[in-house]
Coordinates of C-alpha atoms in Angstrom, one line a residue:
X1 CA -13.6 -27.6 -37.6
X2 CA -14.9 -25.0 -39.8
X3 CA -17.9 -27.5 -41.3
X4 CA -21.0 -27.4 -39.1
X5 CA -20.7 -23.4 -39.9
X6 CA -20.2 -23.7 -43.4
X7 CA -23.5 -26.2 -43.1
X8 CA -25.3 -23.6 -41.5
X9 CA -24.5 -20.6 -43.1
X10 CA -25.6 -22.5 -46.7
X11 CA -28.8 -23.6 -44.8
X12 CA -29.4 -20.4 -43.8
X13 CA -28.5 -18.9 -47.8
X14 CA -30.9 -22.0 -49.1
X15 CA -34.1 -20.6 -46.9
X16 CA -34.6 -18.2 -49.1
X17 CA -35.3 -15.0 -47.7
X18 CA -38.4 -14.0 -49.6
X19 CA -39.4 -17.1 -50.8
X20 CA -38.8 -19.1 -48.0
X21 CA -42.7 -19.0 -47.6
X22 CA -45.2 -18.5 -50.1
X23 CA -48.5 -20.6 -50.8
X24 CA -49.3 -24.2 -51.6
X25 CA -51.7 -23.2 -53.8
X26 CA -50.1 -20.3 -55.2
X27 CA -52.5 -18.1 -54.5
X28 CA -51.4 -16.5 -51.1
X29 CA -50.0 -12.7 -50.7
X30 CA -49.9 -13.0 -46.6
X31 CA -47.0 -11.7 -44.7
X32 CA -44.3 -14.0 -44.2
X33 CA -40.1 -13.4 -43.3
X34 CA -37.2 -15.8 -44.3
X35 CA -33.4 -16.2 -44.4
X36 CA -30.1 -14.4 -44.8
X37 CA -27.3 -15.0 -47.5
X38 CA -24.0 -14.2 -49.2
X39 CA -22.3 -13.0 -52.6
X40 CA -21.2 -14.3 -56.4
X41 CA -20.5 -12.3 -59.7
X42 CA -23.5 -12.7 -61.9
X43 CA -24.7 -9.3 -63.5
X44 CA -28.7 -8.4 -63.7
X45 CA -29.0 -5.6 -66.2
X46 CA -32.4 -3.7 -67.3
X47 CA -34.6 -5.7 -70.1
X48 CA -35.5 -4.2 -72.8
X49 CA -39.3 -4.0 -73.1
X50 CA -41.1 -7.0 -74.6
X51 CA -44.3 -9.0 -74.2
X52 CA -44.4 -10.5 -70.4
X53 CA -44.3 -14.1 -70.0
X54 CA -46.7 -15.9 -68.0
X55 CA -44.7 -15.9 -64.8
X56 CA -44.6 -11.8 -65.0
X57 CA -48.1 -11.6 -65.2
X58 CA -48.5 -13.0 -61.4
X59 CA -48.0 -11.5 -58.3
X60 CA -45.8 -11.3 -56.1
X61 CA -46.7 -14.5 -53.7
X62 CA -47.4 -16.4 -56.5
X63 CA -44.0 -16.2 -58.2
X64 CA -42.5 -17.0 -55.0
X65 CA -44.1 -20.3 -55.0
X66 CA -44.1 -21.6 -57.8
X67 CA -39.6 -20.6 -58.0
X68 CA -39.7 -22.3 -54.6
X69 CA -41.7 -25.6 -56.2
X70 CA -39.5 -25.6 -59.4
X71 CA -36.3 -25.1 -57.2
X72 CA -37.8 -28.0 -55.3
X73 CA -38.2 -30.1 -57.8
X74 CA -34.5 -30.3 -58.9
X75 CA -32.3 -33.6 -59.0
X76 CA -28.7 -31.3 -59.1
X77 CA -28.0 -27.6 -59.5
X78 CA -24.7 -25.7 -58.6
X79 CA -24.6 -23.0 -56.2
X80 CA -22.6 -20.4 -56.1
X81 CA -21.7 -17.8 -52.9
X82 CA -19.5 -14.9 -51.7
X83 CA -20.4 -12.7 -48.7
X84 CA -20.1 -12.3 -45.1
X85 CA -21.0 -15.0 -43.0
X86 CA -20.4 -15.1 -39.1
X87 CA -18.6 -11.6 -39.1
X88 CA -16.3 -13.1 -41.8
X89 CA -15.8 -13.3 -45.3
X90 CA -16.9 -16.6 -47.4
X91 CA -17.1 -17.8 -50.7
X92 CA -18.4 -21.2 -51.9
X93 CA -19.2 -23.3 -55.0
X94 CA -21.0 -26.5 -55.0
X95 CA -22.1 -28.5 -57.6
X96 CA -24.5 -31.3 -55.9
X97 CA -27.0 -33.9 -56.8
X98 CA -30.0 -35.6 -54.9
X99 CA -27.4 -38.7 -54.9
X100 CA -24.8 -37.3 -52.9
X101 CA -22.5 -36.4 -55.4
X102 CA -20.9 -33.0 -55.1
X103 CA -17.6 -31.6 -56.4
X104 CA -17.1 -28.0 -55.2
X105 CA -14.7 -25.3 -53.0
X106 CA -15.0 -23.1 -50.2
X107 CA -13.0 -20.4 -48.8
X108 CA -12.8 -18.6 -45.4
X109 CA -10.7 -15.6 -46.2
X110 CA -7.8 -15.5 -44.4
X111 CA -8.8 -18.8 -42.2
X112 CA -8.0 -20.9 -45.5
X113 CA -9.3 -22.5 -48.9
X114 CA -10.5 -26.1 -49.0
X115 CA -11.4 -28.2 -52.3
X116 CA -14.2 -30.9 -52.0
X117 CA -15.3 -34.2 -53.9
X118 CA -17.6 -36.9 -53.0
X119 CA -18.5 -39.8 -54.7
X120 CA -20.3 -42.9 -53.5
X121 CA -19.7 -43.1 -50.0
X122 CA -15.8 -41.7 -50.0
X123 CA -15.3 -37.9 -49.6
X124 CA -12.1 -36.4 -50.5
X125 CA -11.2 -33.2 -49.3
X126 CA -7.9 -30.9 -49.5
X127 CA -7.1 -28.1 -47.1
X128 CA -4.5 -25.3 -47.5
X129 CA -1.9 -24.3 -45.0
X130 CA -3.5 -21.4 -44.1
X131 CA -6.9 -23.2 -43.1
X132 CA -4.9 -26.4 -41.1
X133 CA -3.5 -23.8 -39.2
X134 CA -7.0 -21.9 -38.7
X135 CA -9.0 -24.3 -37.4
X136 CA -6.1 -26.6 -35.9
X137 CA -3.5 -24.9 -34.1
X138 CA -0.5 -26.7 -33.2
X139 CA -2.3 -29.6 -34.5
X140 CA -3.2 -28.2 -37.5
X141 CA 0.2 -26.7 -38.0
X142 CA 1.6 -30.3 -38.0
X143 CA -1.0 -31.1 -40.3
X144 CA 0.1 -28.8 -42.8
X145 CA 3.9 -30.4 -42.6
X146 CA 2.8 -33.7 -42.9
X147 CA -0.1 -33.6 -45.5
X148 CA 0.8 -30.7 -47.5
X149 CA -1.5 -29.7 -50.2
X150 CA -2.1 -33.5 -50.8
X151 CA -6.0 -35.0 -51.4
X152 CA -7.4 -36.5 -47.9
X153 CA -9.9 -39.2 -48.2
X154 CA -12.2 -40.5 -45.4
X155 CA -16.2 -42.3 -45.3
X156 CA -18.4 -39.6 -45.6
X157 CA -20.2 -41.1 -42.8
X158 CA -17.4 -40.0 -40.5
X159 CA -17.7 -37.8 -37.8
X160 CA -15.3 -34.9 -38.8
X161 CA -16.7 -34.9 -42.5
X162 CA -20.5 -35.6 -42.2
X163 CA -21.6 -32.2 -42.3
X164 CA -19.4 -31.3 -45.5
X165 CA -20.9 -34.6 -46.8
X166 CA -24.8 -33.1 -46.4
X167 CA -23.7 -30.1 -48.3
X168 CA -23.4 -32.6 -51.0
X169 CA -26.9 -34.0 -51.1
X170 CA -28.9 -31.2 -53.2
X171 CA -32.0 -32.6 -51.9
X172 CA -30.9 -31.5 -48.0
X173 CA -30.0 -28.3 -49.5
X174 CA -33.5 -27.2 -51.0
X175 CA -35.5 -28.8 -47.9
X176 CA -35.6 -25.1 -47.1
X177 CA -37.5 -24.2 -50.2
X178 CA -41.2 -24.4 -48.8
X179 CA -43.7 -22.9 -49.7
X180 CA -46.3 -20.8 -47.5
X181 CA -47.4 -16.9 -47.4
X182 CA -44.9 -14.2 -48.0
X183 CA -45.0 -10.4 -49.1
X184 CA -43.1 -10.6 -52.1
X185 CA -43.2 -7.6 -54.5
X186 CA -42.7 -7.4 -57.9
X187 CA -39.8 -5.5 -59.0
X188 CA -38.5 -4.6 -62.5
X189 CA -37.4 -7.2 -65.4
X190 CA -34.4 -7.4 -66.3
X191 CA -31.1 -10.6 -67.3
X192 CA -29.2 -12.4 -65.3
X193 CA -25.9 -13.4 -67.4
X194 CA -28.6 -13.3 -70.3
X195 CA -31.2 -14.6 -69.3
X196 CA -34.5 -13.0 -68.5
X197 CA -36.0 -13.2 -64.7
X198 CA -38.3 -10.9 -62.8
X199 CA -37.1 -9.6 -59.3
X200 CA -39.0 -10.1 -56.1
X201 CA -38.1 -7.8 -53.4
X202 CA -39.0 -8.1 -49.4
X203 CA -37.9 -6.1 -46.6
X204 CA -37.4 -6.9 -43.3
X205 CA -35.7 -4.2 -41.0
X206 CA -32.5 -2.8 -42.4
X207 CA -32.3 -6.1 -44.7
X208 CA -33.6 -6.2 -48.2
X209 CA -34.0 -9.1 -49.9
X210 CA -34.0 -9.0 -53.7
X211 CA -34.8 -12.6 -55.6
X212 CA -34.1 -12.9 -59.5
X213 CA -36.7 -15.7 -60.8
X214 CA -36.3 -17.0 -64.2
X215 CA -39.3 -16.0 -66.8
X216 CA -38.2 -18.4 -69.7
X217 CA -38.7 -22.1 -68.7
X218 CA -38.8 -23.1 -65.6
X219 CA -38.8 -20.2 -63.0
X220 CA -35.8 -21.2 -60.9
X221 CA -34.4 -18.9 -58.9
X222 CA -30.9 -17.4 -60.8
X223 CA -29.7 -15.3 -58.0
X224 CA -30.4 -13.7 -54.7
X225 CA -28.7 -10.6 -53.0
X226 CA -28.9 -9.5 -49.5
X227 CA -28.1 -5.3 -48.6
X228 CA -27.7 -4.7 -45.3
X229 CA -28.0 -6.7 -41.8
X230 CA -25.0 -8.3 -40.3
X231 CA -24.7 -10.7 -43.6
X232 CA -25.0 -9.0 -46.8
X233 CA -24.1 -10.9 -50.0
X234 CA -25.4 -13.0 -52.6
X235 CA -26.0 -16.5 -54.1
X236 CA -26.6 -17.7 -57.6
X237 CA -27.8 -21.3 -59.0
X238 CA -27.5 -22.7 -62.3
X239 CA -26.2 -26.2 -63.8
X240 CA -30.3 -27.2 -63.5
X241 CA -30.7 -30.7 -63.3
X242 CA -27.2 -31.4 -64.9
X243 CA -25.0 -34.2 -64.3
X244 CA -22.8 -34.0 -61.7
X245 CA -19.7 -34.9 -62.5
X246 CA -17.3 -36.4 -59.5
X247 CA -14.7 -38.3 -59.7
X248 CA -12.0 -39.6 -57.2
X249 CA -9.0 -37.9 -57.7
X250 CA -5.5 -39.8 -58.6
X251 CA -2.2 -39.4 -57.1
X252 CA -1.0 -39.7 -53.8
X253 CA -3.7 -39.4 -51.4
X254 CA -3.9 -39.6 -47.7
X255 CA -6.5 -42.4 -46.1
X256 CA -7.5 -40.4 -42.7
X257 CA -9.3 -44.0 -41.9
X258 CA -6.3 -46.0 -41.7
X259 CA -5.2 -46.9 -38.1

């Protein structure tokens, strides 16, 4: 199935790019690389001038680290995707927490759409035609007859779900935020969907990496946007350290368990 790449290619979003390294003592501005990524809607416009907060008054490198620390120290975000990914298009929303909860989508272009919950140790998942067919062939065709659009249920533990099941654990998500030298550079201020962040801007290649961190409150990262390379897109975060909700859903649902 289509769920160790989906795993990877939010692994490889969740590295960072720039910030993937920066300092432990926030003081470093050494070279460093990072990641790749993919693409959602959130606008960044031009800020109006006003007195810089303390986070614009750092470089670079130090920005970095302490958006990688803060990103770090979250207990549930959501993120949110839409790029290339393996030659092919992706988009993907998560909502997760460091319990395992998660309630999100994903979809693979023309390979299919699939809707995701899990909560405790159940995941339920549902797959479109299109994507049974995808990743299944004649298997997956008959699939599609005999599940339909219904809700699918099976232990997260299992071995055809456990990777979508790791994409639920926030905590495995941001263990690629970590911080050691990088040569981030200070680009302009400006919003993200209102509010204000600083960009941080790293080139590697024909790749640039552009990194919005928050400079009211906590400087989480708000968005990142790849131009160029093989995998250009973008990824934003928000829903900091809010609950999660997940719930089983009703109706008729198939137990991919049962003998």
């Amino acid at each position: 199935m289509r769920s160790t790449t989906t795993l990877a290619a939010l692994c490889a979003v969740t590295a960072l790019a720039l910030t993937a390294c920066g300092t432990d003592d926030d003081k470093g501005d050494t070279a460093g690389k990072s990641g790749q990524s993919v693409s959602a809607s959130s606008k960044a416009t031009p800020s109006a001038k006003a007195p810089g907060s303390e986070v614009e008054k750092l470089t670079g490198p130090q920005i970095a680290n302490k958006a990688m620390k803060a990103m770090k120290s979250l207990t549930s975000l959501t993120t949110a995707l839409d790029g290339t990914v393996d030659g092919g298009p992706m988009k993907y929303r998560m909502s997760s927490a460091n319990n395992g909860e998660c309630v999100g989508n994903m979809s693979f272009g023309t390979e299919g759409k699939v809707e995701l919950i899990k909560t405790g140790d159940l995941i339920y998942m549902k797959f479109d035609r299109a994507f049974w067919k995808s990743q299944g062939g004649k298997d997956g065709a008959e699939a599609a007859d005999t599940i339909g659009d219904r809700w699918t249920k099976s232990k997260a533990s299992g071995s055809d779900f456990k990777d979508f099941a790791s994409a639920c654990d926030s905590d495995t998500m941001l263990s690629g935020f970590e911080a050691g030298p990088n040569l981030a550079r200070k680009g302009e201020t400006t919003t993200v969907d209102g509010k204000p962040a600083i960009t941080l801007i790293e080139t590697d290649g024909d790749e640039t990496y552009t990194t919005y961190v928050a400079t009211e409150g906590k400087p989480y990262i708000l968005k990142m946007i790849i131009k160029g390379g093989k995998e250009p897109g973008t990824v934003t975060f928000g829903d900091f350290d809010k609950p999660v909700d997940a719930k089983a859903p009703t109706g008729d649902i198939v137990d991919l368990d049962a003998p």
